[in-house]
Tab-separated table of C-alpha atoms and ligand atoms in Angstrom:
chain	number	residue	atom	x	y	z
A	114	MET	CA	91.107	57.751	82.271
A	115	ALA	CA	90.517	55.363	85.077
A	116	THR	CA	91.034	56.435	88.627
A	117	HIS	CA	94.466	55.684	89.935
A	118	LYS	CA	94.862	53.369	92.832
A	119	VAL	CA	97.720	52.012	94.839
A	120	GLY	CA	99.400	49.210	92.961
A	121	GLY	CA	98.323	50.523	89.591
A	122	GLU	CA	100.525	51.940	86.932
A	123	VAL	CA	100.972	55.517	85.941
A	124	ASP	CA	103.286	57.421	83.654
A	125	ALA	CA	105.399	59.732	85.720
A	126	LEU	CA	108.618	61.602	85.492
A	127	CYS	CA	111.328	59.577	87.141
A	128	THR	CA	113.728	61.798	88.987
A	129	ARG	CA	116.505	59.286	88.551
A	130	CYS	CA	115.989	58.283	84.940
A	131	LYS	CA	115.036	61.867	84.020
A	132	LEU	CA	112.375	60.377	81.771
A	133	THR	CA	108.644	59.939	81.793
A	134	LEU	CA	108.293	56.249	82.427
A	135	ALA	CA	105.826	53.728	83.726
A	136	HIS	CA	105.639	53.789	87.509
A	137	THR	CA	103.833	51.706	90.077
A	138	ILE	CA	101.719	53.734	92.470
A	139	LEU	CA	102.889	53.232	96.024
A	140	ALA	CA	100.789	55.737	97.906
A	141	MET	CA	97.970	58.121	97.257
A	142	VAL	CA	96.535	61.100	99.078
A	143	GLY	CA	92.895	61.333	98.246
A	144	THR	CA	92.663	61.110	94.490
A	145	LYS	CA	96.196	62.354	93.982
A	146	ILE	CA	99.183	60.108	93.538
A	147	ALA	CA	101.680	60.788	96.264
A	148	ARG	CA	104.449	58.287	95.778
A	149	VAL	CA	105.509	56.019	92.950
A	150	ARG	CA	108.156	53.453	92.126
A	151	CYS	CA	109.889	53.572	88.795
A	152	ASN	CA	109.410	50.346	86.859
A	153	THR	CA	112.687	50.942	85.065
A	154	CYS	CA	115.133	51.725	87.844
A	155	GLY	CA	113.058	50.603	90.796
A	156	GLY	CA	113.555	53.837	92.693
A	157	ASP	CA	110.899	55.284	94.980
A	158	HIS	CA	110.158	58.961	94.716
A	159	ALA	CA	107.379	61.459	94.984
A	160	TYR	CA	104.999	61.486	92.083
A	161	ARG	CA	105.539	64.113	89.463
A	162	GLY	CA	103.293	64.531	86.514
A	163	ALA	CA	104.380	65.623	83.093
A	164	PRO	CA	107.381	67.965	83.038
A	165	GLY	CA	106.282	71.491	83.720
A	166	VAL	CA	103.214	70.491	85.648
A	167	THR	CA	103.849	71.205	89.288
A	168	ASP	CA	101.853	68.660	91.148
A	169	ARG	CA	103.262	69.234	94.553
A	170	PRO	CA	101.823	67.124	97.309
A	171	SER	CA	99.552	69.304	99.335
A	172	SER	CA	98.388	68.622	102.830
A	173	SER	CA	95.165	70.449	102.201
A	174	SER	CA	93.205	67.234	102.048
A	175	THR	CA	93.390	67.035	105.785
A	176	THR	CA	90.625	69.436	106.590
A	177	ARG	CA	92.268	71.924	108.839
A	178	THR	CA	89.690	74.611	109.288
A	179	ALA	CA	91.206	77.732	110.692
A	180	ARG	CA	89.810	77.847	114.156
A	181	ALA	CA	92.670	79.888	115.532
A	182	SER	CA	91.096	83.175	114.550
A	183	SER	CA	88.946	84.002	117.490
A	184	SER	CA	86.708	87.011	117.466
A	185	SER	CA	87.991	88.249	120.792
A	186	SER	CA	91.516	89.040	119.688
A	187	PRO	CA	91.956	91.710	117.052
A	188	SER	CA	93.260	90.255	113.846
A	189	LYS	CA	95.868	92.033	111.823
A	190	ALA	CA	93.629	92.036	108.792
A	191	GLU	CA	91.061	94.079	110.623
A	192	LYS	CA	90.627	97.488	109.125
A	193	ILE	CA	91.026	100.207	111.666
A	194	ILE	CA	88.692	103.074	110.977
A	195	ILE	CA	89.765	106.322	112.560
A	196	SER	CA	87.051	108.863	113.010
A	197	PHE	CA	87.320	112.361	111.647
A	198	GLU	CA	87.660	113.754	115.134
A	199	GLU	CA	90.471	111.354	115.940
A	200	GLN	CA	92.324	112.321	112.810
A	201	LEU	CA	91.971	115.972	113.698
A	202	ALA	CA	92.969	115.388	117.296
A	203	GLY	CA	96.695	115.456	116.691
A	204	LYS	CA	96.577	118.422	114.379
A	205	ASP	CA	96.709	122.130	114.966
A	206	VAL	CA	93.032	122.912	114.616
A	207	ALA	CA	93.076	126.049	116.741
A	208	SER	CA	95.316	127.994	114.394
A	209	ALA	CA	93.807	126.587	111.227
A	210	PRO	CA	93.664	129.308	108.581
A	211	ARG	CA	90.656	129.978	106.429
A	212	TYR	CA	90.903	128.277	103.095
A	213	SER	CA	91.989	130.543	100.292
A	214	PRO	CA	92.973	129.432	96.798
A	215	LYS	CA	95.765	131.997	96.982
A	216	ASP	CA	97.443	130.226	99.869
A	217	THR	CA	99.703	127.266	99.465
A	218	TYR	CA	99.012	124.252	101.644
A	219	ARG	CA	100.918	121.205	102.632
A	220	VAL	CA	99.949	117.715	103.706
A	221	ASP	CA	98.413	117.437	107.171
A	222	GLN	CA	97.685	121.136	107.352
A	223	VAL	CA	94.333	121.962	108.883
A	224	ILE	CA	92.179	124.610	107.233
A	225	GLN	CA	88.792	126.127	107.802
A	226	HIS	CA	86.524	126.155	104.783
A	227	PRO	CA	83.524	128.511	104.732
A	228	THR	CA	81.302	125.805	103.235
A	229	PHE	CA	82.801	122.462	104.217
A	230	GLY	CA	84.067	123.411	107.669
A	231	THR	CA	87.224	122.054	109.226
A	232	GLY	CA	89.380	119.850	107.089
A	233	PHE	CA	92.946	118.723	106.708
A	234	VAL	CA	95.125	118.312	103.644
A	235	THR	CA	95.664	114.693	102.684
A	236	ALA	CA	97.440	115.169	99.357
A	237	VAL	CA	99.099	117.917	97.348
A	238	ARG	CA	99.182	117.559	93.586
A	239	GLY	CA	100.647	120.617	91.959
A	240	ASP	CA	98.084	123.389	92.257
A	241	LYS	CA	95.462	121.077	93.719
A	242	VAL	CA	95.018	119.809	97.230
A	243	ASP	CA	92.861	116.994	98.543
A	244	ILE	CA	91.246	118.118	101.751
A	245	THR	CA	89.345	115.688	103.918
A	246	PHE	CA	86.343	117.230	105.570
A	247	ARG	CA	83.845	115.542	107.811
A	248	GLY	CA	82.500	112.734	105.693
A	249	ASP	CA	83.890	113.891	102.394
A	250	THR	CA	87.132	114.659	100.612
A	251	LYS	CA	87.255	117.652	98.326
A	252	THR	CA	89.834	118.563	95.735
A	253	LEU	CA	90.528	122.273	95.918
A	254	VAL	CA	92.972	124.570	94.249
A	255	HIS	CA	95.740	126.309	96.101
A	256	GLY	CA	98.892	128.260	95.400
A	257	ARG	CA	97.104	130.766	93.177
A	258	GLY	CA	98.649	133.735	94.913
A	259	GLY	CA	101.187	134.382	92.194
A	260	ALA	CA	103.963	132.327	93.712
A	261	PRO	CA	104.940	129.283	91.666
A	262	ALA	CA	103.255	126.227	93.054
A	263	GLU	CA	105.956	123.837	91.905
A	264	LYS	CA	108.554	125.108	94.320
A	265	PRO	CA	107.595	125.674	97.912
A	266	VAL	CA	108.788	129.148	98.807
A	267	PHE	CA	108.562	128.472	102.496
A	268	SER	CA	109.787	125.301	104.085
A	269	PRO	CA	108.992	124.952	107.772
A	270	PRO	CA	111.888	123.862	109.976
A	271	VAL	CA	110.454	120.456	110.679
A	272	ARG	CA	113.637	118.545	109.969
A	273	GLN	CA	115.986	119.286	112.801
A	274	THR	CA	119.162	117.423	113.417
A	275	THR	CA	118.812	115.862	116.818
A	276	GLY	CA	122.427	114.805	117.165
A	277	PRO	CA	125.207	117.057	118.360
A	278	ALA	CA	126.287	118.953	115.297
A	279	ASP	CA	129.923	119.951	115.432
A	280	LYS	CA	129.451	122.726	112.945
A	281	PRO	CA	126.475	124.202	111.189
A	282	GLN	CA	126.126	122.972	107.680
A	283	PRO	CA	124.989	125.347	104.960
A	284	VAL	CA	121.660	124.294	103.564
A	285	SER	CA	122.034	123.806	99.868
A	286	GLU	CA	119.705	122.100	97.472
A	287	ASP	CA	122.586	120.405	95.765
A	288	ALA	CA	124.283	119.310	98.962
A	289	GLU	CA	124.087	115.587	99.518
A	290	GLN	CA	123.028	114.175	102.816
A	291	LEU	CA	126.306	112.814	104.076
A	292	PRO	CA	126.083	110.155	106.742
A	293	ILE	CA	127.192	111.261	110.160
A	294	PRO	CA	130.464	109.484	110.960
A	295	SER	CA	130.296	107.188	113.912
A	296	ASP	CA	132.501	107.469	116.960
A	297	GLU	CA	134.788	104.770	115.661
A	298	GLU	CA	135.494	106.753	112.546
A	299	LEU	CA	135.994	109.935	114.474
A	300	PHE	CA	138.108	108.386	117.193
A	301	PRO	CA	139.755	105.289	115.792
A	302	SER	CA	140.969	102.976	118.503
A	303	SER	CA	144.623	102.070	118.173
A	304	GLY	CA	144.256	98.406	118.982
A	305	ASP	CA	147.695	97.476	117.677
B	590	ZN	ZN1	113.577	55.498	87.052
């Protein structure tokens, strides 16, 4: 097929006639037809190829090389690598227990391994734990002390209600977390 040029004819979908009809090319961007005039109804519209083919006019022909990304400013795509020491910095290394397969561990817990050294738990999968040591991550077993590993027998009081609790709520597994009513609900203003 010959190369299209302005003034030539092309079959295009007319948006007004809702048919693929002969059009006169009015404008082109590069080798792509940008605008056409329907030979049947005489209407100007953007060129559309056969129905279903999305030939949207792109402005990519104007070579806009991305010069905005300078090396001085940190880009958001930059991968931040945190060293092992930095990852351990915020954790309780001093009271890290020695690793034992009989103990049950939780994520972020720091342990001391006789072979691998200091590490912290990155994942808990049933009776297995992923522990990241310096330069390597090992999958070790835990929770082999007789207690069922599926249900944690000890849950540390990490979740504390920071708001003023009017009355202590009994902790039940079946209890739903009800939203705390706002002041408006507690003290409705009689605006009438
Ligand atoms: Zn038309």
